[in-house]
Coordinates of C-alpha atoms in Angstrom, one line a residue:
Chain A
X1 CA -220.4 -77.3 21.9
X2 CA -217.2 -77.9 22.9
X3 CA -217.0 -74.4 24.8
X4 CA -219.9 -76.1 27.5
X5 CA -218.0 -79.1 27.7
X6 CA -214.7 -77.1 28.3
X7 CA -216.7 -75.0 31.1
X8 CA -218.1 -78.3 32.4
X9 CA -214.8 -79.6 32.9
X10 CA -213.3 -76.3 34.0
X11 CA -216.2 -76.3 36.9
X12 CA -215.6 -79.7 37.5
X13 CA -211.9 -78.9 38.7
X14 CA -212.8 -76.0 40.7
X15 CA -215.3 -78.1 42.9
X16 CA -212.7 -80.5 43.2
X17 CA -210.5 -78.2 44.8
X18 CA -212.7 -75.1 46.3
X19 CA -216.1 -76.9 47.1
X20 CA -215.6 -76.6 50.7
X21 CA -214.6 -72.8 50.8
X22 CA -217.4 -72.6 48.2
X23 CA -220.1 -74.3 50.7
X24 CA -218.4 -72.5 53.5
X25 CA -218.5 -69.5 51.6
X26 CA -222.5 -70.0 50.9
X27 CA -223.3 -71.1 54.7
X28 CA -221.8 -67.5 55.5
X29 CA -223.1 -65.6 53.3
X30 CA -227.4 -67.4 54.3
X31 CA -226.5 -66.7 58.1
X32 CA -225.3 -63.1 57.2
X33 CA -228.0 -62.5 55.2
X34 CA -230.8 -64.1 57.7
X35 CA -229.3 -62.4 60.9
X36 CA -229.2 -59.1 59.3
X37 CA -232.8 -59.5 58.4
X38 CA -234.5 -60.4 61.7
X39 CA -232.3 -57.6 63.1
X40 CA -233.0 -55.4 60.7
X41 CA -236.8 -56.0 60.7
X42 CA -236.6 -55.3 64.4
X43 CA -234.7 -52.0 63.9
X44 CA -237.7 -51.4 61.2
X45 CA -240.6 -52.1 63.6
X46 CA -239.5 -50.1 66.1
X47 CA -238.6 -47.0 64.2
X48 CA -242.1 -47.4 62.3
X49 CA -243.7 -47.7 65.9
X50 CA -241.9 -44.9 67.0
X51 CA -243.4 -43.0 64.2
X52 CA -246.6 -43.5 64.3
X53 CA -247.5 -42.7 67.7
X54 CA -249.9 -40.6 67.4
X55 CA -249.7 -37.4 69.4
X56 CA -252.6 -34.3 69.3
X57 CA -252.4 -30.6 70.3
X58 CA -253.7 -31.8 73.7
X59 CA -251.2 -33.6 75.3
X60 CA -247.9 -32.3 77.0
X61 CA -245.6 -29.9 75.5
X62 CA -243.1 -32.6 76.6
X63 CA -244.1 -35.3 75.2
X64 CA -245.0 -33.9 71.9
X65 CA -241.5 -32.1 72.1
X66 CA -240.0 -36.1 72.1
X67 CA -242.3 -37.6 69.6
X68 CA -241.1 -34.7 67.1
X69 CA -237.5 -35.3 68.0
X70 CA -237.9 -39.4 67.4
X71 CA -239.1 -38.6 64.3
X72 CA -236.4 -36.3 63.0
X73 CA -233.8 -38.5 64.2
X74 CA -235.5 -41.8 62.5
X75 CA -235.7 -39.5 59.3
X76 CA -232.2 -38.7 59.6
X77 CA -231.4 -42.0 60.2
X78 CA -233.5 -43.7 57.2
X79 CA -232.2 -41.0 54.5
X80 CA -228.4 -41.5 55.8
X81 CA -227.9 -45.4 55.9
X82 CA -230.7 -45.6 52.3
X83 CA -228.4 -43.0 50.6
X84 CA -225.1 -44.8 50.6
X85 CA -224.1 -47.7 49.2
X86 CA -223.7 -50.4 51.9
X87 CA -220.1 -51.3 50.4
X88 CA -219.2 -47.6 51.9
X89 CA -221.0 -48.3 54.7
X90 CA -219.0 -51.2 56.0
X91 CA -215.6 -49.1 55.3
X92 CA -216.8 -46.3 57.3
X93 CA -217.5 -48.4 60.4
X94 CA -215.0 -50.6 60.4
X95 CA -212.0 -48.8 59.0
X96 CA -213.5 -45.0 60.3
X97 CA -213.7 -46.1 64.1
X98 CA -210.1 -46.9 65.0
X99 CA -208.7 -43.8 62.2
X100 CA -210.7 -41.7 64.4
X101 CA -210.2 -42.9 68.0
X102 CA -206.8 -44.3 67.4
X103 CA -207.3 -48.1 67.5
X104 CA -209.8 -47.8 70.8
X105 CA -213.1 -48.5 69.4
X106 CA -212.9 -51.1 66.9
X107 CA -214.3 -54.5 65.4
X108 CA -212.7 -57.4 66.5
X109 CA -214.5 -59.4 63.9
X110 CA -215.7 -59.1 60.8
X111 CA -218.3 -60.7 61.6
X112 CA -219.9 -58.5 64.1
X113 CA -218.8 -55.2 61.7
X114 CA -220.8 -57.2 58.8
X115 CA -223.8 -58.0 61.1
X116 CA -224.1 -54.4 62.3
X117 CA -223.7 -53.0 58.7
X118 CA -226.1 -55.2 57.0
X119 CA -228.7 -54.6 59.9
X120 CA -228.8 -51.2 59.9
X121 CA -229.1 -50.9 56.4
X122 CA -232.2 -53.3 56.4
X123 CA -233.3 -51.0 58.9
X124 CA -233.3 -48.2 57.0
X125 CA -235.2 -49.7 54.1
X126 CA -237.9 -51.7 56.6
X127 CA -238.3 -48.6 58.8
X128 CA -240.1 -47.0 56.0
X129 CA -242.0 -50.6 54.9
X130 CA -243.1 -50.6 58.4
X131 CA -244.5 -47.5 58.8
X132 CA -246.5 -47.9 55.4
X133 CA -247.9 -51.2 56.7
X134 CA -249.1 -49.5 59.7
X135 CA -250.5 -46.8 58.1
X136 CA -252.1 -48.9 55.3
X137 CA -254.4 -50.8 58.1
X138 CA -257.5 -49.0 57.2
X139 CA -258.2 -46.3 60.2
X140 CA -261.3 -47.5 60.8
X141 CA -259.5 -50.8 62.5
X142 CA -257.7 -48.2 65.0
X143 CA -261.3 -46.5 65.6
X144 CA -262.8 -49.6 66.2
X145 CA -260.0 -50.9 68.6
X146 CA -260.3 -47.2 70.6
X147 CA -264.0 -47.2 70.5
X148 CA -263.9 -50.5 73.0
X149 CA -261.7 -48.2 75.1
X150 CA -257.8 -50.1 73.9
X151 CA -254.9 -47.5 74.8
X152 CA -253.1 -47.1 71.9
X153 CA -250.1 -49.8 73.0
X154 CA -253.0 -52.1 73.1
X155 CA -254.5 -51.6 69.9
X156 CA -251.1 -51.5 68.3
X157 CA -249.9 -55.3 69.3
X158 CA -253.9 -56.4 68.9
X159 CA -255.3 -55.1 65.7
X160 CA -252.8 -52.9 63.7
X161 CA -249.7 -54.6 64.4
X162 CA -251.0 -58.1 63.3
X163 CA -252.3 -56.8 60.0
X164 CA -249.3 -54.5 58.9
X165 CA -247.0 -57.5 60.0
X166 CA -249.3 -59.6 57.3
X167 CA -249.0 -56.6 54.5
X168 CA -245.4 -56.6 54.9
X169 CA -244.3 -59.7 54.5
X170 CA -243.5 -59.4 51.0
X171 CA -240.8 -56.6 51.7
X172 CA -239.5 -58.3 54.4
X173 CA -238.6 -61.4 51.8
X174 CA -237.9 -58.8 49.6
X175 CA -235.0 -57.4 51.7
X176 CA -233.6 -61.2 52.3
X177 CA -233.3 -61.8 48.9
X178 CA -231.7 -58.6 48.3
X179 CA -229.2 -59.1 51.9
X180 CA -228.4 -63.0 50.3
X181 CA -227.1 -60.7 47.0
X182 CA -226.0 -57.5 48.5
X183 CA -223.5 -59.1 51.5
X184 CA -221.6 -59.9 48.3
X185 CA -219.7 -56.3 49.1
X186 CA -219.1 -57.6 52.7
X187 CA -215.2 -59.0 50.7
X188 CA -214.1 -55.4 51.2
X189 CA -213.7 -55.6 54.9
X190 CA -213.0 -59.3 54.7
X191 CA -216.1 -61.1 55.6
X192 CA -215.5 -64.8 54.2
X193 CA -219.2 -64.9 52.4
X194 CA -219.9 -66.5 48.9
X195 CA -218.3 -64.0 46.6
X196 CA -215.1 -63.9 48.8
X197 CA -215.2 -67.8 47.8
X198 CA -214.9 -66.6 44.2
X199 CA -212.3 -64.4 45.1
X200 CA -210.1 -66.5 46.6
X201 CA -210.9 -69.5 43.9
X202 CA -210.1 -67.2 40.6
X203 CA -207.3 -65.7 42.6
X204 CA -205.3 -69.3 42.2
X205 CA -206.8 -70.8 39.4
X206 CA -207.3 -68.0 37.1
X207 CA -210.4 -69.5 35.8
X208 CA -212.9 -66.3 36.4
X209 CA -215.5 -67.0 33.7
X210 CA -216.5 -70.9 35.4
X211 CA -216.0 -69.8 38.7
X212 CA -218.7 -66.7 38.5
X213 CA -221.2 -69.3 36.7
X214 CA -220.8 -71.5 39.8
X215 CA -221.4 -68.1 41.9
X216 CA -224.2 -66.9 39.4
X217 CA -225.9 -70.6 39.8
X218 CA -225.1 -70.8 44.0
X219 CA -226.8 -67.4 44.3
X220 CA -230.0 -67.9 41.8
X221 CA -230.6 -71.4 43.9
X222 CA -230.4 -69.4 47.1
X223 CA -232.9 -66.6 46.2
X224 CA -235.6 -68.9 44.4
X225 CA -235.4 -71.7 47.7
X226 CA -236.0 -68.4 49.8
X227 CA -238.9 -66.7 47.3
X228 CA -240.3 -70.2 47.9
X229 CA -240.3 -70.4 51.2
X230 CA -242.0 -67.1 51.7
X231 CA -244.4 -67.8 49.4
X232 CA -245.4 -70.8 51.6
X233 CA -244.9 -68.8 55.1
X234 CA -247.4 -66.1 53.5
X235 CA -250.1 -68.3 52.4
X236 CA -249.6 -70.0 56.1
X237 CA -250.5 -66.8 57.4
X238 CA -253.4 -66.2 55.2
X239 CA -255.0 -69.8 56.7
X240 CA -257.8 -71.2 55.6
X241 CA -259.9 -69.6 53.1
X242 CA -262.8 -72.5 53.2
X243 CA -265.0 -72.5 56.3
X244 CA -268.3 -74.2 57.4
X245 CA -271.0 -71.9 55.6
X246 CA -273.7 -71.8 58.2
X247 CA -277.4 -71.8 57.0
X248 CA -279.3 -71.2 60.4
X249 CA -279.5 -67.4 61.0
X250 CA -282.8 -66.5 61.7
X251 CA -282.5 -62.6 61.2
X252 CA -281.4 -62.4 57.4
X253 CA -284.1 -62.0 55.1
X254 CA -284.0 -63.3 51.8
X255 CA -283.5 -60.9 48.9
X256 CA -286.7 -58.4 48.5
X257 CA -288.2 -59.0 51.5
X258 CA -288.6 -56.3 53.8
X259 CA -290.1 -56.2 57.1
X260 CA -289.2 -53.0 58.5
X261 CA -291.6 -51.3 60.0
X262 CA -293.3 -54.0 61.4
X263 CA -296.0 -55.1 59.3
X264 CA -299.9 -53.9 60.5
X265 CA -298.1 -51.3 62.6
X266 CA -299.2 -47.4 62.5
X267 CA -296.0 -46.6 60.1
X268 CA -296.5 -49.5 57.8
X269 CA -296.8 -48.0 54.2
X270 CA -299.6 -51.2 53.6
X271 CA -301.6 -50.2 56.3
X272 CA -305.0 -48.5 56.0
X273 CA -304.3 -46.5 59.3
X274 CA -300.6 -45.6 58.0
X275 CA -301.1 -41.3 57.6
X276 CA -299.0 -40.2 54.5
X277 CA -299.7 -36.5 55.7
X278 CA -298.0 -37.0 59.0
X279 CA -300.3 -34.9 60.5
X280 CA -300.8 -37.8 63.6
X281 CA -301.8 -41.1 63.5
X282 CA -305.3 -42.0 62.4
X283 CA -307.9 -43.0 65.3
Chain B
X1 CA -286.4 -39.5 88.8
X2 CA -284.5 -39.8 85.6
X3 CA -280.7 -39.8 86.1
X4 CA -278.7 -38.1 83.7
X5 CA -275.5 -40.1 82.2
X6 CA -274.1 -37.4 79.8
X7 CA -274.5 -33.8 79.1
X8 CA -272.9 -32.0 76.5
X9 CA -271.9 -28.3 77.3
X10 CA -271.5 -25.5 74.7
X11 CA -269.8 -27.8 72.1
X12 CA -267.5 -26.6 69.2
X13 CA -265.8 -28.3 66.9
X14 CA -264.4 -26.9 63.3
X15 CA -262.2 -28.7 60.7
X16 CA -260.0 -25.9 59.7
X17 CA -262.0 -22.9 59.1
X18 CA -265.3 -25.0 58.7
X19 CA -267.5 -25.1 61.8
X20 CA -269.2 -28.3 62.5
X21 CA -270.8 -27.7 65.4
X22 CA -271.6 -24.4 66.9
X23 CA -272.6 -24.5 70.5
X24 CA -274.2 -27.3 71.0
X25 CA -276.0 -28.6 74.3
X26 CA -277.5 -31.3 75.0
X27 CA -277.8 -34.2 77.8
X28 CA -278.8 -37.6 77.7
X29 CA -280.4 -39.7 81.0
X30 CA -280.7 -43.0 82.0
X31 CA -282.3 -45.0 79.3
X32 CA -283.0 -42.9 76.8
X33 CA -283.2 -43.7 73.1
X34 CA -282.6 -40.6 71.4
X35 CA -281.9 -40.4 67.4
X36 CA -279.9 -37.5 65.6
X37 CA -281.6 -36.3 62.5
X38 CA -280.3 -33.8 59.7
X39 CA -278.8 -33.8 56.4
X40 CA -275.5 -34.8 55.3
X41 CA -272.8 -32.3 56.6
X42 CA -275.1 -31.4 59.3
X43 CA -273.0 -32.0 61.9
X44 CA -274.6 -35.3 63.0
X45 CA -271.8 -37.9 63.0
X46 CA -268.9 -35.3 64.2
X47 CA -271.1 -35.1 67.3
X48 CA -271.4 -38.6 68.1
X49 CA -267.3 -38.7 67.3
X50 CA -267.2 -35.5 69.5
X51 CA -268.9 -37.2 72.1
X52 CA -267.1 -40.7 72.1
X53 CA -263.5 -38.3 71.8
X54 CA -263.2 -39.3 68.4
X55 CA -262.5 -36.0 67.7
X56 CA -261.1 -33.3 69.6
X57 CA -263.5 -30.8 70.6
X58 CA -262.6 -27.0 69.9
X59 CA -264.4 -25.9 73.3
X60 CA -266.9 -26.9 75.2
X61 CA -267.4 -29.8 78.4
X62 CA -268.3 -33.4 78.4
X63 CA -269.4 -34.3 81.1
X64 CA -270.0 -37.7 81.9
X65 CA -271.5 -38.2 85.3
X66 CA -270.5 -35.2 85.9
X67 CA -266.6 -35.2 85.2
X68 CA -265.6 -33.2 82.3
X69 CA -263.9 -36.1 79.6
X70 CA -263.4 -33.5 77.4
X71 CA -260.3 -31.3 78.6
X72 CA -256.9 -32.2 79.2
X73 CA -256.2 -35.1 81.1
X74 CA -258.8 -36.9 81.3
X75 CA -258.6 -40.6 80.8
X76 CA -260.3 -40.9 76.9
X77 CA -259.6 -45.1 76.9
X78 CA -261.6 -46.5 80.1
X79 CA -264.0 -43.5 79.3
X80 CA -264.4 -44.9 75.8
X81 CA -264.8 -48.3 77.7
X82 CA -268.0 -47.2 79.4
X83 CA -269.5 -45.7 76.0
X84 CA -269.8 -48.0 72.9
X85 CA -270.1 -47.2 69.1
X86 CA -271.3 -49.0 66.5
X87 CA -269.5 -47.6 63.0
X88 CA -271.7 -47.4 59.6
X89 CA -268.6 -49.5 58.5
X90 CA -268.3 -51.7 61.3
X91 CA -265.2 -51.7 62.1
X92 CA -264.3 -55.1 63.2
X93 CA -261.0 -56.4 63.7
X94 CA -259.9 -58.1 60.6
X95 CA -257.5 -60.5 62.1
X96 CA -259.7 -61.7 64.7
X97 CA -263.0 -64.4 64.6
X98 CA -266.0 -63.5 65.3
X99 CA -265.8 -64.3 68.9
X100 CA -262.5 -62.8 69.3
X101 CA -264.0 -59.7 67.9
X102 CA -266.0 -60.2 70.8
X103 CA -263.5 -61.2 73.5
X104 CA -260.7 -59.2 73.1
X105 CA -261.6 -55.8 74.7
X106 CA -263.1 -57.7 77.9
X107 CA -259.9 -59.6 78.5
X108 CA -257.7 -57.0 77.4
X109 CA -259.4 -53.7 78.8
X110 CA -261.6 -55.0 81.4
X111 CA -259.3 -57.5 82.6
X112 CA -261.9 -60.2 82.9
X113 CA -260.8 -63.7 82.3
X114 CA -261.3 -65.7 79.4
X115 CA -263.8 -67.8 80.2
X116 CA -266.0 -65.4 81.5
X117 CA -265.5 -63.1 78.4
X118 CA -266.2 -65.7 76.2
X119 CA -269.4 -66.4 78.4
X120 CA -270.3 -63.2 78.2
X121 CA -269.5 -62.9 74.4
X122 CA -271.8 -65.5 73.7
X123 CA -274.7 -64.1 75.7
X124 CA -274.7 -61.2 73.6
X125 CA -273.5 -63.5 69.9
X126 CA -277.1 -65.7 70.5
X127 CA -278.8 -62.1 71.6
X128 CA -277.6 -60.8 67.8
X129 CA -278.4 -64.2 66.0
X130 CA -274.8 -64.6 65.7
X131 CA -274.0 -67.8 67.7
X132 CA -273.8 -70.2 64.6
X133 CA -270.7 -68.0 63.1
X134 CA -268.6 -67.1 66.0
X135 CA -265.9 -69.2 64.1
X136 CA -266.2 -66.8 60.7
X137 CA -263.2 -64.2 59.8
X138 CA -265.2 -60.5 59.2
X139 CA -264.7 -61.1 55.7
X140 CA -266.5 -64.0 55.5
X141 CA -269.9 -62.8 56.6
X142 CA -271.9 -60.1 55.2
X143 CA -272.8 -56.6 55.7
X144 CA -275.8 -56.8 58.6
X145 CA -274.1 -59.7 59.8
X146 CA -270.9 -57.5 60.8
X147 CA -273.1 -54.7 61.8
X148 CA -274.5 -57.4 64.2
X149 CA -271.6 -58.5 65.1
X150 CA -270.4 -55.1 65.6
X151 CA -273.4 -54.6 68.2
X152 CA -272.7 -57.6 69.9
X153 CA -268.8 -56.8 70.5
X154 CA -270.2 -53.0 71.8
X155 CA -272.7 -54.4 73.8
X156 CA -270.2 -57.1 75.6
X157 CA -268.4 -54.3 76.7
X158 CA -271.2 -53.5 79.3
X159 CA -271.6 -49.8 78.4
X160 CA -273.6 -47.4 79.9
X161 CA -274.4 -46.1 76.8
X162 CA -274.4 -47.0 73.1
X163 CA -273.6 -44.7 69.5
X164 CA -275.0 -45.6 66.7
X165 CA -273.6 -43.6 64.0
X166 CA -275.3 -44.5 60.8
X167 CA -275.5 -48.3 61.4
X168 CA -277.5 -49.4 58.1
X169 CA -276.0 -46.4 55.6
X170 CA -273.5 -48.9 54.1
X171 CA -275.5 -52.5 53.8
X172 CA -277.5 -53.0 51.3
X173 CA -281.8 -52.7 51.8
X174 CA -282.3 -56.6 52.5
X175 CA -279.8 -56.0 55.4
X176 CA -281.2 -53.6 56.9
X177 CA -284.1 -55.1 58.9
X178 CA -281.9 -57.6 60.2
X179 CA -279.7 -54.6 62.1
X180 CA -282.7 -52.3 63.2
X181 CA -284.3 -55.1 64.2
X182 CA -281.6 -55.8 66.7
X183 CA -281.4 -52.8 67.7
X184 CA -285.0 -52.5 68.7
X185 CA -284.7 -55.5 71.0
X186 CA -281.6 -53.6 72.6
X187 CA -283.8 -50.7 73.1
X188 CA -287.0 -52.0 74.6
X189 CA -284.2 -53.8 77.4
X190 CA -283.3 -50.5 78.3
X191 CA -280.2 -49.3 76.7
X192 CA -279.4 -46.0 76.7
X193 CA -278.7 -45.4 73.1
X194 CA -277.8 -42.5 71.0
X195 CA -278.6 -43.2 67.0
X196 CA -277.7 -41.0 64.4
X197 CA -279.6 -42.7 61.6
X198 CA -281.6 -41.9 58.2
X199 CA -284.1 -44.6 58.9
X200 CA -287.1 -42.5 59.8
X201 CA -289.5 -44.9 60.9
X202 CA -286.8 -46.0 63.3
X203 CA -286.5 -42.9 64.6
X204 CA -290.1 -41.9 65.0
X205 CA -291.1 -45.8 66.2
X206 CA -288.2 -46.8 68.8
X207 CA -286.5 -43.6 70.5
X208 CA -288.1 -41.2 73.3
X209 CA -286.4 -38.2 72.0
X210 CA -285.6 -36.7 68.4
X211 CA -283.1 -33.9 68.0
X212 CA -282.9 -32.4 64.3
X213 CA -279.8 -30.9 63.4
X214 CA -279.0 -28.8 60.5
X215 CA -275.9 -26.7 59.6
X216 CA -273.9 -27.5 62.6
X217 CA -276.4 -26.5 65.7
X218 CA -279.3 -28.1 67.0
X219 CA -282.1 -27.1 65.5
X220 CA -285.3 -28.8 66.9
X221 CA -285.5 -30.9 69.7
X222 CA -288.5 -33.2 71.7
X223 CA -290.5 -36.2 71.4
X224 CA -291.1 -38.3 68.3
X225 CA -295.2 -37.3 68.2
X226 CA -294.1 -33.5 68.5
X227 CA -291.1 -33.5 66.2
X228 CA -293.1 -35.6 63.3
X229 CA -296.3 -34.5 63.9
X230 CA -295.9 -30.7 64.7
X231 CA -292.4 -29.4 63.8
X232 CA -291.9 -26.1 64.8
X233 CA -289.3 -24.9 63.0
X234 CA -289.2 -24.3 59.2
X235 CA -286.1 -26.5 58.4
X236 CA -287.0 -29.2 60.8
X237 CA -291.0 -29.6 58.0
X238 CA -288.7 -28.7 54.8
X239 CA -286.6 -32.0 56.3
X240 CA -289.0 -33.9 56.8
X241 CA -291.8 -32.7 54.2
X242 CA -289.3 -35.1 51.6
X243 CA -290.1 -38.4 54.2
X244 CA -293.6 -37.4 55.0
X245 CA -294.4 -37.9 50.7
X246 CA -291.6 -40.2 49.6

């Protein structure tokens, strides 16, 4: 018992001391995580755009000749940036660009290099998420929608876009919840986020086992206020499911009843005159 | 004089090595009513998708008052525009009402304004016996109401002519009056309408024409009297033998 008392206290002296660079640390590490989701969701929507335009042995050499090279490149792109861990990532670009053009092209701030990385790694993963919620809009939507004469642009931000935008929703919190953990490897190029908090904290005090509970309780209190939320934003989007249930429709026909072919006409099976031979009607 | 809207010209279509439709000619005037017969895998539906540019023909012309929609080039959206379908499973836009189901192909690919389009919508809503739901999401309605619903959005669209392809397969037998009898009142105000359907008495009571399709060509073609009453060829009585006694 007096271990959790000891931890208490032990926490109790860090927050003291680090509480600001621990807050600071979390503000970072929610404004990381949220930019580099829109962004990356935007990356992912128009890669999975891109990839679905449809294209048929009809149209242009040209243009099919394009839509096959968008697709290889998004491929490329999508198996390159899901493939590597995004702690290597963030070395590559922001130590690789001034090694290889001698200090020209670089990152002025950690910021924008963290930004960039953790975008295009959501990109990679929503590209994909987006291009399954497109194609898991049942076809018959995109017939309907071309049927009424939409181009496809049209029928894409009408029907399919709408509805893929619903189905995906829970990846897209998924890949917050995972950016609020995963900018945790962001400390390698010196992004001041959360964990860098931790670092800094233990690197004075020494005391690594309260100082990760703090962490491990800051980031479980980040990801369930954010599962939350999304939970609430997706049954927003659902809306209502009561609505007025309207008795007047003079068309349906309760249960049994038939009245097709008209009753007392030539082809009703009832009739006397109705000719089961088909050989013409009676009279 | 009867003025002719569509004709088909030498018409193929195969999915991989299987041909669908061999050769097929046909045209289609001014207010006709004219229903596709055949079995399953006859080729029926693939026509009407053929015809609406669903699906890519193989070879063969379209030709819709007289310009060829078929080839390359030729603009399949406001073509489409002019020639509405009604799906067997109706297709309509999930995320929409009832009256945006309605609305959203006038505003967006006629360019009319919202008002009028929602005018308009409602004209056709009431016409169905939809007016009371225009508020309802598809999935709160039922079968024949979405195929009505499904009518009334084609029909808004001001075609010149309307495909039916198998509009009461999917609902269920209590439904189905509702839908054909729509589609009856569409037909005696002059629609030109194409139906691919297995309702029989439909066919033989409500359309001018009967074409009877087996294996991929056409295989019998004329009036309802002559096609029920005196079928010429032997596939055409074998087809129908099964209606005549059942």
């Amino acid at each position: 018992m007096n271990k959790f008392a000891q931890l208490g206290a032990d926490i109790a002296k860090l927050w003291l001391k680090y509480g600001n660079s621990y807050f600071g640390g979390i503000k970072n590490t929610l404004i990381l995580a949220l930019v580099g989701t829109v962004i990356g969701c935007l990356i992912g929507f128009i890669c999975g755009i891109l990839n679905t335009i449809p294209y048929s042995r009809n149209d242009n050499p040209v243009k099919r000749f394009f839509l096959a090279l968008i697709r290889v490149i998004i491929r490329i792109y999508v198996e390159v940036f899901r493939g590597t861990p995004m702690v290597l990532q963030a070395v590559f670009l922001y130590y690789g660009l001034p090694y290889f053009t001698n200090n020209a092209v670089k990152f002025t701030s950690v910021w924008a290099a963290a930004i960039v990385v953790v975008s295009i790694n959501t990109g990679a993963y929503m590209a994909e998420s987006v291009r399954g919620g497109i194609i898991s809009v049942d076809p018959g939507q995109t017939e309907g929608a071309k049927a009424i004469g939409m181009t496809h642009v049209q029928t894409m931000i009408n029907v399919i876009l709408p509805q893929a935008l619903r189905n995906i929703m829970p990846q897209i919190g998924n890949n917050f919840i995972i950016n609020v953990k995963d900018t945790s490897v962001m400390f390698i190029i010196g992004f001041p986020d959360f964990f860098a908090a931790h670092r800094a904290a233990v690197g004075a005090s020494y005391l690594y086992f309260p100082s990760a509970t703090v962490e491990m309780v800051g980031y479980l209190t980040m990801t369930l206020v954010a599962s939350l939320l999304l939970r609430w934003a997706e049954k927003r989007m659902d809306g209502d499911s009561s609505y007025e249930l309207v008795q007047e429709d003079q068309l349906v026909m309760t249960a049994g009843t038939y009245n097709y072919p008209s009753r007392r006409s030539p082809f009703d099976e009832q009739n006397k005159e109705y000719d089961k031979t088909g050989k013409g009607k009676v009279n | 004089m009867e003025q002719q809207i569509l004709q088909v010209k030498h018409l193929s279509k195969s999915f991989g090595k299987q041909e669908v439709l061999k050769d097929i000619d046909f045209a289609v005037n001014k207010g006709d009513v004219i229903s596709i017969l055949g079995k399953s895998g006859s080729g029926k539906s693939t026509l009407l998708r053929c015809i609406n540019l669903l699906e890519t023909p193989n070879s063969g012309e379209i030709l819709f008052h007289d310009t060829n929609m078929a080839g390359r080039g030729a603009n399949a959206a406001s073509y489409r525009a002019k020639v509405g379908m009604v799906f067997q499973s109706f297709n309509l836009f999930n995320n929409m009402t009832v009256l945006e189901n309605c609305i959203v192909g006038q505003v967006k690919v006629l360019k009319r304004n919202r008002d009028e389009a929602q005018r308009h919508a409602m004209e056709f809503l009431g016409k169905v016996g939809m007016a009371p739901y225009i508020n309802a999401r598809p999935r709160q309605i039922s079968g024949g109401q979405k195929q009505r619903v499904a009518i009334a959005r084609a029909l808004a669209m001001d075609p010149e002519i309307l495909l039916f392809d198998e509009p009461t397969s999917a609902l269920d037998p209590e439904m189905v009056g509702e839908v054909l009898s729509v589609m009856r009142t569409i037909a005696s105000e002059g629609m030109t309408m194409l139906v691919v359907t297995h309702e029989m008495a439909f066919a033989r009571d409500v359309s001018n024409r009967v074409v009877f399709m087996a294996d991929g060509v056409i295989c019998e073609q004329g009036t309802p009297e002559q096609i029920f009453s005196a079928p010429q060829q032997e596939r055409t009585k074998e087809f129908l033998a099964r209606f005549h006694n059942g």
